């Protein structure tokens, strides 16, 4: 076994084990830490494939931003996980059905490739050699030329999802004083300052 194969099996094993522990761990903080470990090892696999840009994006964006944000949210929010687990059996049938569908799709994809590897078509645009074009430049040219409209559509979908999340979580709280910028800018000296004559040894 070569050194490259040894590192591949090491990164792949840790990634699979960490992914399993993300869903198997009872502590949500430990689940996020296992998720960070899975991201780091997946970045190692990308480096071995020559996709250094994707590896750095995975570490900087997902580990440095998304996973850390998950960790802070889980640690700061007082979530009652015991109450969340009460409805586990209620959604178990539909969850098992969705999981079975995903498993069937994976079996079909892997089985079809094992039976006939020719079903997987080669890319329409050949990948340039590393000495001709870097991995980052090749990815940018394909993403912003051939798949530009798909890239923009994905951005719009994420924008709609973000707006929907804000709308669903926005609550009108009673008794909370909100800032009104236009009202503050319209204030004058007469309305902003009130002079009162306070009697001696008495409050307002």
Short mmCIF file of C-alpha atoms in Angstrom, two decimals:
data_model
loop_
_atom_site.label_atom_id
_atom_site.label_comp_id
_atom_site.label_asym_id
_atom_site.label_seq_id
_atom_site.Cartn_x
_atom_site.Cartn_y
_atom_site.Cartn_z
CA UNK A 1 0.00 0.00 0.00
CA UNK A 2 1.39 3.37 -1.01
CA UNK A 3 1.45 6.46 1.19
CA UNK A 4 -1.27 8.10 -0.93
CA UNK A 5 -3.60 5.13 -0.51
CA UNK A 6 -2.91 5.05 3.23
CA UNK A 7 -3.82 8.74 3.61
CA UNK A 8 -6.92 8.22 1.48
CA UNK A 9 -8.21 5.39 3.67
CA UNK A 10 -7.33 7.37 6.79
CA UNK A 11 -9.23 10.50 5.70
CA UNK A 12 -12.15 8.48 4.32
CA UNK A 13 -12.49 6.36 7.48
CA UNK A 14 -12.42 9.38 9.79
CA UNK A 15 -14.91 11.23 7.57
CA UNK A 16 -17.39 8.35 7.58
CA UNK A 17 -16.99 7.75 11.31
CA UNK A 18 -17.40 11.46 12.09
CA UNK A 19 -20.49 11.68 9.89
CA UNK A 20 -22.03 8.75 11.75
CA UNK A 21 -21.22 10.32 15.12
CA UNK A 22 -22.89 13.57 14.04
CA UNK A 23 -26.26 11.82 13.98
CA UNK A 24 -25.52 9.29 16.72
CA UNK A 25 -24.20 11.62 19.41
CA UNK A 26 -26.70 12.63 22.09
CA UNK A 27 -24.89 15.87 22.92
CA UNK A 28 -25.50 18.56 20.24
CA UNK A 29 -22.18 20.26 20.99
CA UNK A 30 -20.33 17.01 20.37
CA UNK A 31 -22.30 16.58 17.13
CA UNK A 32 -21.06 19.95 15.87
CA UNK A 33 -17.48 19.07 16.84
CA UNK A 34 -17.75 15.78 14.93
CA UNK A 35 -19.14 17.77 11.97
CA UNK A 36 -16.06 20.01 12.03
CA UNK A 37 -13.84 16.90 12.10
CA UNK A 38 -15.71 15.48 9.10
CA UNK A 39 -15.26 18.75 7.16
CA UNK A 40 -11.52 18.85 7.86
CA UNK A 41 -10.97 15.27 6.68
CA UNK A 42 -13.13 15.88 3.60
CA UNK A 43 -10.87 18.84 2.84
CA UNK A 44 -7.93 16.45 3.04
CA UNK A 45 -9.60 14.23 0.45
CA UNK A 46 -10.10 17.25 -1.83
CA UNK A 47 -6.40 18.09 -1.51
CA UNK A 48 -5.47 14.57 -2.55
CA UNK A 49 -7.69 14.93 -5.63
CA UNK A 50 -5.92 18.16 -6.62
CA UNK A 51 -8.88 20.41 -5.77
CA UNK A 52 -7.08 22.74 -3.41
CA UNK A 53 -9.60 25.55 -3.92
CA UNK A 54 -12.52 23.37 -2.79
CA UNK A 55 -10.48 22.20 0.19
CA UNK A 56 -9.77 25.76 1.33
CA UNK A 57 -13.41 26.76 0.79
CA UNK A 58 -14.51 23.79 2.89
CA UNK A 59 -12.19 24.76 5.73
CA UNK A 60 -12.69 28.53 5.63
CA UNK A 61 -16.42 28.71 4.90
CA UNK A 62 -17.88 25.59 6.46
CA UNK A 63 -15.49 25.01 9.37
CA UNK A 64 -14.58 28.63 10.02
CA UNK A 65 -18.08 30.07 9.65
CA UNK A 66 -20.99 27.66 9.39
CA UNK A 67 -19.90 25.00 11.87
CA UNK A 68 -18.66 27.57 14.39
CA UNK A 69 -21.97 29.44 14.03
CA UNK A 70 -23.83 26.18 14.71
CA UNK A 71 -21.65 25.63 17.77
CA UNK A 72 -22.33 29.09 19.22
CA UNK A 73 -26.05 28.83 18.50
CA UNK A 74 -26.29 25.43 20.18
CA UNK A 75 -24.28 26.60 23.19
CA UNK A 76 -26.10 29.92 23.66
CA UNK A 77 -29.69 28.82 23.04
CA UNK A 78 -31.43 27.07 25.88
CA UNK A 79 -33.02 24.34 23.80
CA UNK A 80 -35.07 21.70 25.58
CA UNK A 81 -33.90 18.61 23.71
CA UNK A 82 -35.99 16.32 25.90
CA UNK A 83 -39.13 18.01 24.56
CA UNK A 84 -37.85 17.69 21.00
CA UNK A 85 -37.32 13.94 21.40
CA UNK A 86 -40.90 13.39 22.53
CA UNK A 87 -42.20 13.54 18.96
CA UNK A 88 -39.51 11.21 17.61
CA UNK A 89 -41.77 8.17 17.29
CA UNK A 90 -44.46 10.28 15.64
CA UNK A 91 -42.21 11.17 12.68
CA UNK A 92 -40.34 7.86 12.59
CA UNK A 93 -42.42 6.26 9.76
CA UNK A 94 -42.04 9.16 7.32
CA UNK A 95 -38.38 9.56 8.28
CA UNK A 96 -37.78 5.87 7.67
CA UNK A 97 -39.54 6.12 4.29
CA UNK A 98 -37.35 9.04 3.20
CA UNK A 99 -34.24 7.21 4.41
CA UNK A 100 -35.25 4.09 2.46
CA UNK A 101 -35.72 6.17 -0.70
CA UNK A 102 -32.25 7.70 -0.31
CA UNK A 103 -30.74 4.26 0.31
CA UNK A 104 -32.44 2.89 -2.82
CA UNK A 105 -31.09 5.78 -4.89
CA UNK A 106 -27.55 5.16 -3.62
CA UNK A 107 -27.84 1.45 -4.40
CA UNK A 108 -29.06 2.22 -7.92
CA UNK A 109 -26.26 4.71 -8.59
CA UNK A 110 -23.46 2.56 -7.18
CA UNK A 111 -24.90 -0.64 -8.67
CA UNK A 112 -25.28 0.88 -12.13
CA UNK A 113 -21.69 2.11 -12.06
CA UNK A 114 -20.43 -1.29 -10.87
CA UNK A 115 -22.34 -3.12 -13.62
CA UNK A 116 -21.49 -0.74 -16.46
CA UNK A 117 -18.89 2.00 -15.78
CA UNK A 118 -19.57 3.39 -19.25
CA UNK A 119 -22.89 4.82 -18.05
CA UNK A 120 -20.99 7.66 -16.40
CA UNK A 121 -20.27 10.03 -19.26
CA UNK A 122 -17.00 11.86 -19.54
CA UNK A 123 -17.15 15.65 -19.11
CA UNK A 124 -18.08 17.59 -22.24
CA UNK A 125 -15.24 20.04 -21.65
CA UNK A 126 -11.90 18.31 -20.99
CA UNK A 127 -10.10 19.24 -17.81
CA UNK A 128 -6.95 21.26 -18.62
CA UNK A 129 -3.59 20.13 -17.35
CA UNK A 130 -2.35 21.73 -14.09
CA UNK A 131 0.61 23.35 -15.86
CA UNK A 132 -1.72 25.06 -18.34
CA UNK A 133 -4.43 26.31 -15.96
CA UNK A 134 -4.80 26.19 -12.19
CA UNK A 135 -7.67 24.36 -10.52
CA UNK A 136 -9.21 27.60 -9.29
CA UNK A 137 -9.08 29.24 -12.72
CA UNK A 138 -10.60 26.19 -14.42
CA UNK A 139 -13.41 26.05 -11.87
CA UNK A 140 -14.14 29.75 -12.31
CA UNK A 141 -14.25 29.51 -16.10
CA UNK A 142 -16.67 26.59 -16.02
CA UNK A 143 -18.83 28.08 -13.27
CA UNK A 144 -19.16 31.57 -14.75
CA UNK A 145 -19.44 30.60 -18.41
CA UNK A 146 -21.00 27.19 -19.03
CA UNK A 147 -23.06 27.00 -15.82
CA UNK A 148 -23.58 30.72 -15.23
CA UNK A 149 -27.41 30.61 -15.28
CA UNK A 150 -27.50 27.58 -12.99
CA UNK A 151 -25.17 29.40 -10.61
CA UNK A 152 -27.44 32.45 -10.55
CA UNK A 153 -30.51 30.24 -10.07
CA UNK A 154 -28.85 28.60 -7.07
CA UNK A 155 -28.16 32.05 -5.63
CA UNK A 156 -31.81 33.06 -6.04
CA UNK A 157 -32.95 29.85 -4.34
CA UNK A 158 -30.67 30.55 -1.38
CA UNK A 159 -31.94 34.15 -1.25
CA UNK A 160 -35.57 32.98 -1.16
CA UNK A 161 -34.70 30.46 1.56
CA UNK A 162 -33.00 33.17 3.62
CA UNK A 163 -35.96 35.54 3.30
CA UNK A 164 -38.35 32.70 4.20
CA UNK A 165 -36.34 31.85 7.30
CA UNK A 166 -36.41 35.50 8.40
CA UNK A 167 -40.16 35.76 7.82
CA UNK A 168 -40.90 32.52 9.68
CA UNK A 169 -38.78 33.42 12.70
CA UNK A 170 -39.80 37.08 12.95
CA UNK A 171 -42.15 37.58 15.86
CA UNK A 172 -43.93 40.74 16.99
CA UNK A 173 -43.09 40.96 20.67
CA UNK A 174 -45.34 42.96 22.95
CA UNK A 175 -43.62 45.43 25.25
CA UNK A 176 -40.39 45.70 23.24
CA UNK A 177 -39.35 49.24 22.40
CA UNK A 178 -38.18 49.49 18.79
CA UNK A 179 -36.09 52.20 17.21
CA UNK A 180 -37.82 54.56 14.77
CA UNK A 181 -35.12 56.42 12.81
CA UNK A 182 -37.47 58.80 10.97
CA UNK A 183 -39.18 59.80 14.21
CA UNK A 184 -35.84 60.44 15.88
CA UNK A 185 -34.59 62.58 13.00
CA UNK A 186 -37.82 64.64 13.07
CA UNK A 187 -37.36 65.61 16.72
CA UNK A 188 -36.69 69.24 17.55
CA UNK A 189 -35.21 70.89 20.59
CA UNK A 190 -38.66 71.62 22.00
CA UNK A 191 -39.74 67.99 21.79
CA UNK A 192 -36.41 66.47 22.76
CA UNK A 193 -35.67 68.57 25.84
CA UNK A 194 -38.11 69.23 28.63
CA UNK A 195 -37.22 71.64 31.41
CA UNK A 196 -38.94 71.12 34.73
CA UNK A 197 -38.74 73.04 37.95
CA UNK A 198 -38.11 70.51 40.68
CA UNK A 199 -39.10 71.50 44.23
CA UNK A 200 -36.41 71.47 46.87
CA UNK A 201 -35.80 68.01 48.36
CA UNK A 202 -38.46 66.45 46.16
CA UNK A 203 -38.36 64.29 43.07
CA UNK A 204 -40.02 64.77 39.75
#
